[in-house]
């Protein structure tokens, strides 16, 4: 019955087919204890299906997965006992009261009545649910319900927490709030956290490791910084007073990957900010002082674009207002 | 880790809790069969106390049949909102999810049965308490099975909820009529009696009638027990399978 030491999650060729659809197509994944990992990808990429297999909700078509030391098919109860799961929906029944749901959730994990009650009170306090915990769940706002979901997932202080699209449908303030809670949880308890998201900024700011999933496969797996450096790099944008100067500057910097566009010179490079002073110096001594300079650091979307030729862009100019993800062919 | 009984209690008390805050729904469901009894019993021919002896167990069986076949309907909403999924990720034993929900539907029926009996006492109705208690155990076994089947139906129909109601309504009345709950089957044609002999509820009803009058040592008790146990086991098997296969 002892869990194997070592990795928190380990999958080999994890696969899920729904009839003809290869939702997850052979994923090899290793997550160490204490990691905070984001699965990033467009809708339908296989993120949620992967999570549902890891949380024992659906059996894999092929391949194996070990979670918290136990096989997700043969040792479901042991896996369930050790993980917390916050799904896309609301975990609390709408006709129930939040506090009751928290206590019965604790009971479901084998906690005694009194410890469950105490733990529920503790979570209600720390998630700021004091005023609404004894109201019917149906009367709670979206943000309050989401915090209640988080509390439900944490009732048994799991060593591993899965969150499926945790901030979808939340306004920016609630999103920031939620992210803060997740990060605090990790800092205080060292909980291993695996979340799926299609919010680029969320993956970027929270996770120290991003696993990019597309068409049921892992196409990249690294820290946001390294993913960007490796797959995209920085762009230095130099502005000049005339097109002639731009062309001359491009000739001066012939050793570099530079492209003039009108009065603008785009230089693709690694470690952009560190290169700017030297670059400006070189141009000045060639009699071509730049009028403006801008360093554009890549986003994870640029990484996705480079990897797949498609953009993982959130609809509209203001991503916060339109949470729906949109796949744009370019 | 918890036991099956503890898990069932967790599910059952969770299910029952909203009723505590909203007792009105219980009162409505209690009164319903009384209305039915008041309007139907006067139509029964012959001696009233004799008629009630035949009719009261039937009414109680009918209430349990209706209630337990509804087990899945509450589930449909919880499947949509995500709270069912949340429970599936907990280590709760799968049969406990089925039994706990079915029990929530039928435990109020026990109170209802008591109410019906009390209401009928002034009309000369008498029952054997011991027999009736054994009868309720048999009925519970049947209802758990049917409740589990209703649960499985809700899982199968989660993407088209109307399907749940179509199937539930289509099956409910044949099961009811072919069990001889409202009208005796004895006078029916041969084909109907043959059909009824495949209906497990028919054996449950026969057992209930004998047990409520105190005829415990009857073959109907054994056949009723066997039928209820078979439905219970089959329901749990199908229900657990449906849960494990549901995507």
XYZ file of C-alpha atoms in Angstrom:
577
model
C 0.000 0.000 0.000
C 2.999 2.317 0.299
C 3.187 4.925 -2.414
C 6.330 4.757 -4.455
C 8.688 7.587 -3.689
C 9.802 9.882 -6.432
C 7.550 11.501 -8.981
C 4.109 12.779 -8.178
C 2.842 12.063 -11.663
C 4.307 9.756 -14.228
C 2.596 8.805 -17.472
C 3.770 6.597 -20.304
C 2.051 6.799 -23.672
C -1.147 7.998 -22.036
C -3.853 7.854 -24.680
C -7.568 8.474 -24.880
C -9.682 7.911 -27.944
C -13.332 8.868 -28.154
C -14.595 6.802 -31.059
C -12.504 8.222 -33.930
C -11.137 11.229 -32.070
C -7.670 10.946 -30.593
C -8.254 13.351 -27.727
C -4.991 12.413 -26.035
C -2.432 10.776 -28.239
C 0.422 9.265 -26.275
C 1.504 11.671 -23.563
C 4.663 11.048 -21.532
C 4.725 13.272 -18.513
C 6.733 13.481 -15.330
C 5.864 15.883 -12.552
C 8.045 16.067 -9.468
C 6.798 16.725 -5.951
C 6.151 20.391 -5.286
C 6.079 21.507 -8.906
C 3.540 23.975 -10.251
C 2.772 22.947 -13.792
C 0.432 24.522 -16.329
C -0.980 22.588 -19.250
C -1.472 25.159 -21.976
C -3.265 24.670 -25.254
C -6.329 25.605 -27.263
C -9.767 24.184 -26.540
C -9.913 20.571 -27.597
C -6.153 20.107 -27.312
C -6.575 17.298 -24.788
C -5.731 19.160 -21.563
C -8.947 18.384 -19.745
C -9.063 14.815 -20.999
C -5.554 14.311 -19.651
C -6.624 15.722 -16.307
C -9.712 13.512 -16.241
C -7.559 10.435 -16.721
C -5.129 11.514 -14.017
C -8.008 12.095 -11.588
C -9.543 8.633 -12.311
C -12.676 10.114 -13.881
C -12.119 8.279 -17.143
C -9.947 5.269 -17.915
C -7.179 5.647 -20.524
C -7.579 3.850 -23.833
C -3.888 2.953 -23.702
C -0.762 3.763 -21.765
C -0.258 4.049 -18.027
C -0.359 6.764 -15.417
C 0.827 6.766 -11.837
C -0.460 9.538 -9.603
C 0.828 10.070 -6.050
C 2.448 6.667 -6.374
C -0.610 4.689 -7.469
C -1.875 3.426 -10.790
C -4.935 5.404 -11.916
C -6.732 2.318 -13.187
C -5.904 -0.370 -10.652
C -5.617 1.730 -7.501
C -8.302 4.343 -7.988
C -9.238 4.702 -4.332
C -5.660 5.316 -3.251
C -5.247 7.933 -5.959
C -8.538 9.624 -5.049
C -7.627 9.757 -1.383
C -4.479 11.726 -2.159
C -5.573 14.220 -4.756
C -7.776 17.281 -4.810
C -9.661 18.180 -7.950
C -11.287 21.445 -8.898
C -13.184 20.878 -12.113
C -14.619 23.301 -14.625
C -18.049 23.250 -13.013
C -19.162 24.014 -9.472
C -18.402 21.292 -6.991
C -20.960 22.394 -4.442
C -24.583 21.374 -5.001
C -26.732 24.395 -5.751
C -29.438 23.438 -3.278
C -26.867 22.902 -0.514
C -25.148 25.321 1.827
C -21.461 25.908 1.427
C -20.446 24.928 4.933
C -22.486 21.703 4.801
C -20.900 20.790 1.493
C -17.429 21.367 2.892
C -18.148 19.142 5.875
C -19.641 16.342 3.797
C -16.689 16.641 1.431
C -14.397 16.132 4.423
C -16.476 13.126 5.499
C -16.106 11.699 1.994
C -12.350 11.672 2.562
C -12.808 9.842 5.838
C -12.449 12.800 8.193
C -14.344 12.702 11.482
C -17.242 15.084 12.006
C -15.324 17.386 14.310
C -12.097 17.640 12.280
C -14.192 18.162 9.139
C -16.135 20.935 10.838
C -12.958 22.615 12.080
C -11.226 22.346 8.732
C -14.293 23.744 6.962
C -14.306 26.738 9.302
C -10.595 27.274 8.672
C -11.016 27.267 4.888
C -14.109 29.486 5.039
C -12.019 31.961 6.976
C -8.964 31.838 4.756
C -10.939 32.093 1.520
C -13.080 34.931 2.811
C -16.350 33.010 2.611
C -17.523 33.811 6.132
C -20.558 35.798 5.101
C -21.865 33.399 2.497
C -20.901 29.980 3.851
C -24.313 29.435 5.421
C -26.286 30.571 2.422
C -27.624 28.389 -0.343
C -24.935 27.888 -2.979
C -27.351 28.946 -5.738
C -27.399 32.476 -4.299
C -23.607 32.915 -4.421
C -21.818 34.955 -7.081
C -19.540 33.295 -9.599
C -16.414 34.370 -7.754
C -17.748 33.168 -4.395
C -18.700 29.813 -5.871
C -15.266 29.432 -7.367
C -13.653 30.122 -3.994
C -15.979 27.566 -2.462
C -14.816 25.098 -5.117
C -11.232 25.775 -4.119
C -12.120 25.188 -0.467
C -13.799 21.885 -1.385
C -10.709 20.762 -3.252
C -8.511 21.583 -0.270
C -10.615 20.134 2.555
C -8.375 17.092 3.039
C -5.152 19.023 2.473
C -4.188 16.976 -0.593
C -0.552 16.579 -1.569
C -1.510 17.062 -5.213
C -4.092 19.480 -6.538
C -5.585 19.492 -10.034
C -7.361 22.563 -11.333
C -9.183 22.431 -14.647
C -9.501 25.923 -16.144
C -9.722 27.474 -12.681
C -10.253 31.064 -13.740
C -12.542 30.677 -16.731
C -15.540 32.948 -16.398
C -14.055 35.041 -13.601
C -13.577 38.771 -13.856
C -9.976 40.080 -13.725
C -10.114 40.887 -10.035
C -11.375 37.446 -9.069
C -8.823 35.873 -11.371
C -6.001 37.710 -9.666
C -7.463 36.740 -6.312
C -7.637 33.090 -7.231
C -4.103 33.033 -8.579
C -2.913 34.572 -5.361
C -4.656 31.849 -3.338
C -3.099 29.129 -5.428
C 0.363 30.586 -5.105
C -0.063 31.044 -1.360
C -1.199 27.467 -0.984
C 1.910 26.301 -2.700
C 4.200 28.549 -0.703
C 2.678 27.465 2.607
C 2.142 23.756 2.079
C 4.390 22.781 -0.805
C 1.393 21.311 -2.610
C 2.062 19.972 -6.080
C -0.243 21.805 -8.471
C -1.273 20.919 -11.994
C -3.599 23.305 -13.756
C -4.938 23.638 -17.250
C -5.466 27.023 -18.780
C -5.858 28.795 -22.036
C -4.998 32.121 -20.449
C -1.494 32.860 -21.639
C -0.728 35.382 -18.937
C -1.902 32.951 -16.272
C 0.434 30.224 -17.444
C 3.205 32.772 -17.833
C 2.961 34.404 -14.434
C 2.074 31.409 -12.263
C 3.736 28.302 -13.552
C 7.424 27.676 -13.469
C 6.825 24.955 -15.991
C 4.503 25.103 -18.967
C 3.542 22.052 -20.945
C 2.188 23.057 -24.309
C -0.383 20.588 -25.600
C -1.800 20.475 -29.105
C -3.794 17.768 -30.856
C -3.427 15.469 -27.869
C 0.362 15.679 -27.786
C 2.985 17.509 -25.796
C 4.754 19.851 -28.196
C 6.889 21.741 -25.689
C 7.693 21.455 -22.007
C 9.876 23.958 -20.181
C 9.877 27.128 -18.080
C 8.105 30.060 -19.742
C 11.395 31.952 -19.999
C 13.247 29.093 -21.647
C 10.352 28.293 -23.979
C 10.404 31.861 -25.202
C 14.173 32.087 -25.501
C 14.465 28.755 -27.265
C 11.559 29.005 -29.665
C 11.150 32.702 -30.315
C 13.791 34.994 -28.833
C 13.529 38.764 -28.512
C 12.975 41.400 -31.118
C 14.804 44.730 -30.921
C 12.987 47.478 -32.707
C 15.110 50.455 -33.765
C 13.566 53.584 -35.181
C 15.436 55.959 -37.486
C 14.718 59.376 -38.943
C 14.714 58.170 -42.546
C 14.459 54.994 -44.607
C 17.959 55.588 -45.903
C 19.340 55.520 -42.399
C 17.429 52.310 -41.727
C 18.902 50.623 -44.772
C 22.374 51.857 -43.858
C 21.936 50.571 -40.314
C 20.899 47.172 -41.631
C 24.089 47.084 -43.707
C 26.193 48.068 -40.689
C 24.664 45.261 -38.648
C 24.991 42.753 -41.466
C 26.059 39.993 -39.126
C 22.697 40.110 -37.408
C 19.258 38.800 -38.243
C 17.885 42.221 -39.118
C 15.046 43.326 -41.371
C 14.278 46.923 -42.338
C 10.638 47.964 -42.579
C 10.381 51.584 -43.630
C 11.957 53.688 -40.857
C 12.090 50.702 -38.586
C 14.692 48.018 -38.208
C 13.700 44.732 -36.608
C 16.459 42.590 -35.136
C 15.739 39.098 -33.891
C 18.091 38.024 -31.150
C 18.469 36.319 -27.801
C 18.756 38.249 -24.544
C 17.597 41.495 -26.147
C 17.935 43.957 -23.265
C 21.591 43.081 -22.704
C 22.414 43.730 -26.332
C 20.839 47.129 -26.692
C 23.645 49.300 -25.226
C 26.333 47.724 -27.430
C 24.094 47.913 -30.460
C 23.383 51.608 -29.972
C 27.064 52.245 -29.438
C 27.975 50.510 -32.701
C 25.376 52.498 -34.627
C 26.435 55.782 -33.098
C 30.049 55.252 -34.050
C 28.869 54.445 -37.601
C 27.094 57.826 -37.633
C 23.650 56.275 -37.490
C 22.136 57.189 -34.110
C 18.819 55.487 -33.479
C 15.855 57.764 -32.789
C 13.974 55.192 -30.706
C 14.487 51.753 -29.320
C 12.126 49.085 -28.090
C 12.746 45.529 -26.976
C 9.839 43.190 -27.602
C 9.923 40.114 -25.408
C 7.985 37.151 -26.746
C 4.765 35.879 -25.216
C 3.755 32.267 -24.858
C 1.446 32.916 -27.778
C 4.510 33.617 -29.921
C 5.877 30.291 -28.716
C 2.669 28.534 -29.701
C 2.658 30.336 -33.042
C 6.229 29.286 -33.778
C 5.524 25.702 -32.776
C 2.227 25.199 -34.563
C 1.832 28.000 -37.091
C -1.387 28.925 -35.297
C -2.084 31.556 -32.700
C -3.452 30.708 -29.303
C -5.027 34.066 -28.998
C -7.777 35.147 -26.722
C -10.563 36.843 -28.598
C -10.760 40.608 -28.791
C -8.310 43.289 -27.792
C -9.061 42.915 -24.101
C -8.576 39.318 -23.163
C -10.096 39.843 -19.753
C -13.407 40.829 -21.173
C -13.604 37.914 -23.541
C -12.417 34.751 -21.912
C -13.296 32.485 -24.837
C -10.256 31.194 -26.651
C -10.094 31.448 -30.354
C -7.925 29.550 -32.749
C -6.731 31.864 -35.453
C -5.158 30.475 -38.588
C -2.334 32.675 -39.816
C -10.238 4.875 4.665
C -13.954 4.664 5.163
C -16.404 1.787 5.092
C -19.309 1.272 2.706
C -21.744 2.078 5.512
C -19.941 5.311 6.429
C -19.761 6.328 2.768
C -23.461 5.612 2.300
C -24.245 7.683 5.353
C -22.174 10.579 3.980
C -24.040 10.515 0.669
C -27.421 9.940 2.271
C -27.155 12.756 4.790
C -25.878 15.126 2.130
C -28.860 14.302 -0.053
C -31.321 14.645 2.776
C -29.976 17.980 3.988
C -31.721 20.317 1.522
C -35.043 18.741 2.552
C -34.409 19.836 6.099
C -34.234 23.444 4.938
C -37.177 23.004 2.646
C -39.664 20.711 4.419
C -42.492 21.828 2.176
C -41.476 19.402 -0.586
C -41.664 16.521 1.891
C -45.150 17.531 3.006
C -46.335 17.642 -0.601
C -44.922 14.217 -1.346
C -46.542 12.849 1.818
C -49.981 14.131 0.991
C -49.986 12.897 -2.581
C -50.675 9.213 -1.914
C -53.266 10.118 0.699
C -55.206 11.983 -1.960
C -54.800 9.026 -4.216
C -56.011 6.687 -1.507
C -58.983 8.905 -0.673
C -60.119 9.020 -4.285
C -59.377 5.431 -5.193
C -60.310 3.405 -2.121
C -64.026 4.319 -2.204
C -64.189 2.703 -5.645
C -63.056 -0.635 -4.296
C -65.899 -3.119 -4.059
C -66.904 -5.085 -0.965
C -65.893 -4.792 2.669
C -63.784 -1.666 3.251
C -61.320 -3.116 5.740
C -60.793 -6.098 3.434
C -60.262 -3.765 0.481
C -57.741 -1.702 2.438
C -55.797 -4.814 3.377
C -55.296 -5.390 -0.314
C -54.859 -1.773 -1.284
C -52.638 -0.163 1.390
C -49.520 -2.289 0.688
C -50.041 -1.547 -3.002
C -50.103 2.199 -2.406
C -46.918 2.013 -0.359
C -45.189 0.012 -3.078
C -46.374 2.510 -5.655
C -44.957 5.465 -3.710
C -41.585 3.730 -3.434
C -41.633 2.862 -7.118
C -42.311 6.462 -8.117
C -39.805 7.887 -5.648
C -36.921 5.566 -6.425
C -37.408 5.859 -10.184
C -36.818 9.591 -9.683
C -33.379 9.075 -8.107
C -31.664 10.044 -11.348
C -33.657 13.218 -11.883
C -31.918 15.109 -9.076
C -28.674 13.780 -10.402
C -29.193 15.297 -13.849
C -28.796 18.799 -12.459
C -25.737 17.861 -10.419
C -24.153 16.297 -13.489
C -24.607 19.619 -15.265
C -23.265 21.831 -12.522
C -20.223 19.670 -11.784
C -20.991 18.518 -8.264
C -21.484 14.927 -9.355
C -18.070 14.954 -10.992
C -16.615 16.373 -7.784
C -18.063 13.452 -5.830
C -16.708 10.930 -8.319
C -13.194 12.194 -7.645
C -13.552 11.602 -3.899
C -12.742 8.135 -2.540
C -16.438 7.510 -1.827
C -17.264 3.956 -2.786
C -19.300 3.877 -5.982
C -22.115 1.685 -4.568
C -22.432 4.169 -1.688
C -23.224 6.926 -4.178
C -26.033 4.775 -5.562
C -27.385 3.465 -2.276
C -27.181 6.820 -0.514
C -29.150 8.580 -3.215
C -31.761 5.835 -3.500
C -32.214 5.767 0.272
C -32.821 9.488 0.304
C -35.773 8.903 -1.994
C -37.260 6.015 -0.022
C -36.677 6.940 3.602
C -39.349 9.665 3.438
C -41.554 6.893 2.054
C -41.283 5.032 5.337
C -42.745 8.020 7.118
C -45.341 8.185 4.432
C -46.231 4.505 4.880
C -46.724 5.100 8.592
C -48.974 8.054 7.833
C -51.075 6.029 5.415
C -51.493 3.263 7.964
C -52.522 5.720 10.671
C -55.056 7.385 8.367
C -56.546 3.990 7.503
C -56.871 2.763 11.100
C -60.281 4.426 11.681
C -61.588 2.520 8.655
C -60.886 -0.799 10.281
C -57.455 -1.342 8.747
C -55.125 -3.512 10.832
C -51.570 -4.565 10.091
C -48.832 -6.747 11.548
C -45.970 -4.493 12.613
C -43.320 -7.211 12.371
C -44.547 -8.296 8.964
C -44.708 -4.728 7.723
C -41.137 -4.044 8.874
C -39.869 -7.080 6.986
C -41.950 -5.866 4.062
C -40.184 -2.503 4.165
C -36.790 -4.223 4.107
C -37.802 -6.096 0.971
C -39.133 -2.905 -0.534
C -35.886 -1.103 0.286
C -33.874 -3.745 -1.558
C -36.039 -3.352 -4.624
C -35.968 0.442 -4.419
C -32.185 0.608 -4.100
C -31.910 -1.459 -7.255
C -34.424 0.668 -9.125
C -32.825 3.854 -7.800
C -29.435 2.660 -9.081
C -30.966 1.935 -12.481
C -32.477 5.425 -12.488
C -29.009 6.798 -11.630
C -27.501 4.868 -14.538
C -30.255 6.187 -16.796
C -29.434 9.760 -15.797
C -25.755 9.159 -16.625
C -26.695 7.705 -19.996
C -29.072 10.597 -20.746
C -26.885 13.423 -19.474
C -26.541 15.021 -22.886
C -30.277 14.808 -23.654
C -32.210 15.121 -20.443
C -35.614 14.599 -22.057
C -34.480 11.052 -22.752
C -34.417 10.374 -19.024
C -38.086 11.308 -18.706
C -39.133 9.429 -21.823
C -37.579 6.197 -20.607
C -38.662 6.641 -16.985
C -42.274 7.380 -17.887
C -42.449 4.690 -20.544
C -41.287 1.981 -18.176
C -43.011 3.146 -15.005
C -46.601 2.371 -15.850
C -46.127 -1.076 -17.411
C -44.105 -2.029 -14.331
C -46.846 -0.676 -12.086
C -49.765 -2.257 -13.921
C -48.040 -5.589 -14.483
C -47.399 -5.851 -10.741
C -51.076 -5.847 -9.794
C -50.657 -2.778 -7.644
C -53.874 -1.017 -8.607
C -55.977 -3.846 -9.969
C -55.667 -7.566 -9.350
C -54.054 -9.596 -12.106
C -56.013 -12.773 -11.357
C -58.866 -11.900 -13.695
C -56.563 -10.860 -16.554
C -55.922 -12.820 -19.763
C -53.169 -15.419 -19.923
C -50.683 -13.306 -21.911
C -50.928 -10.540 -19.345
C -50.335 -12.893 -16.457
C -47.367 -14.387 -18.320
C -45.899 -10.918 -18.812
C -46.480 -10.149 -15.149
C -44.621 -13.271 -14.100
C -41.452 -11.668 -15.531
C -41.991 -8.515 -13.494
C -40.006 -8.640 -10.257
C -42.196 -5.967 -8.684
C -45.127 -8.356 -8.912
C -43.404 -10.709 -6.439
C -42.551 -7.801 -4.190
C -46.191 -6.666 -4.129
C -47.435 -10.187 -3.374
C -44.945 -10.446 -0.531
C -45.957 -7.060 0.865
C -49.666 -7.985 0.914
C -49.014 -11.178 2.813
C -46.500 -9.576 5.202
C -48.651 -6.568 6.064
C -51.426 -8.919 7.195
C -48.945 -10.979 9.213
C -48.545 -14.018 6.932
C -44.790 -14.123 7.293
C -44.144 -17.822 6.698
C -45.355 -17.823 3.123
C -43.629 -18.716 -0.115
C -44.449 -15.183 -1.291
C -42.029 -13.844 1.333
C -39.214 -15.898 -0.174
C -40.036 -15.024 -3.779
C -40.417 -11.360 -2.810
C -37.051 -11.365 -1.057
C -35.378 -13.078 -3.997
C -36.932 -10.689 -6.507
C -35.954 -7.617 -4.469
C -32.408 -8.882 -3.901
C -32.043 -9.659 -7.603
C -33.209 -6.182 -8.621
C -30.960 -4.647 -5.951
C -27.868 -6.540 -7.094
C -28.593 -5.978 -10.780
C -29.194 -2.259 -10.222
C -25.958 -1.787 -8.297
C -24.008 -3.725 -10.908
C -25.403 -1.646 -13.762
C -25.045 1.601 -11.779
C -21.387 1.079 -10.863
C -20.623 0.058 -14.423
C -22.330 3.161 -15.781
C -20.308 5.357 -13.419
C -17.022 3.773 -14.399
C -17.791 4.063 -18.094
C -19.302 7.499 -18.071
C -17.065 10.065 -19.748
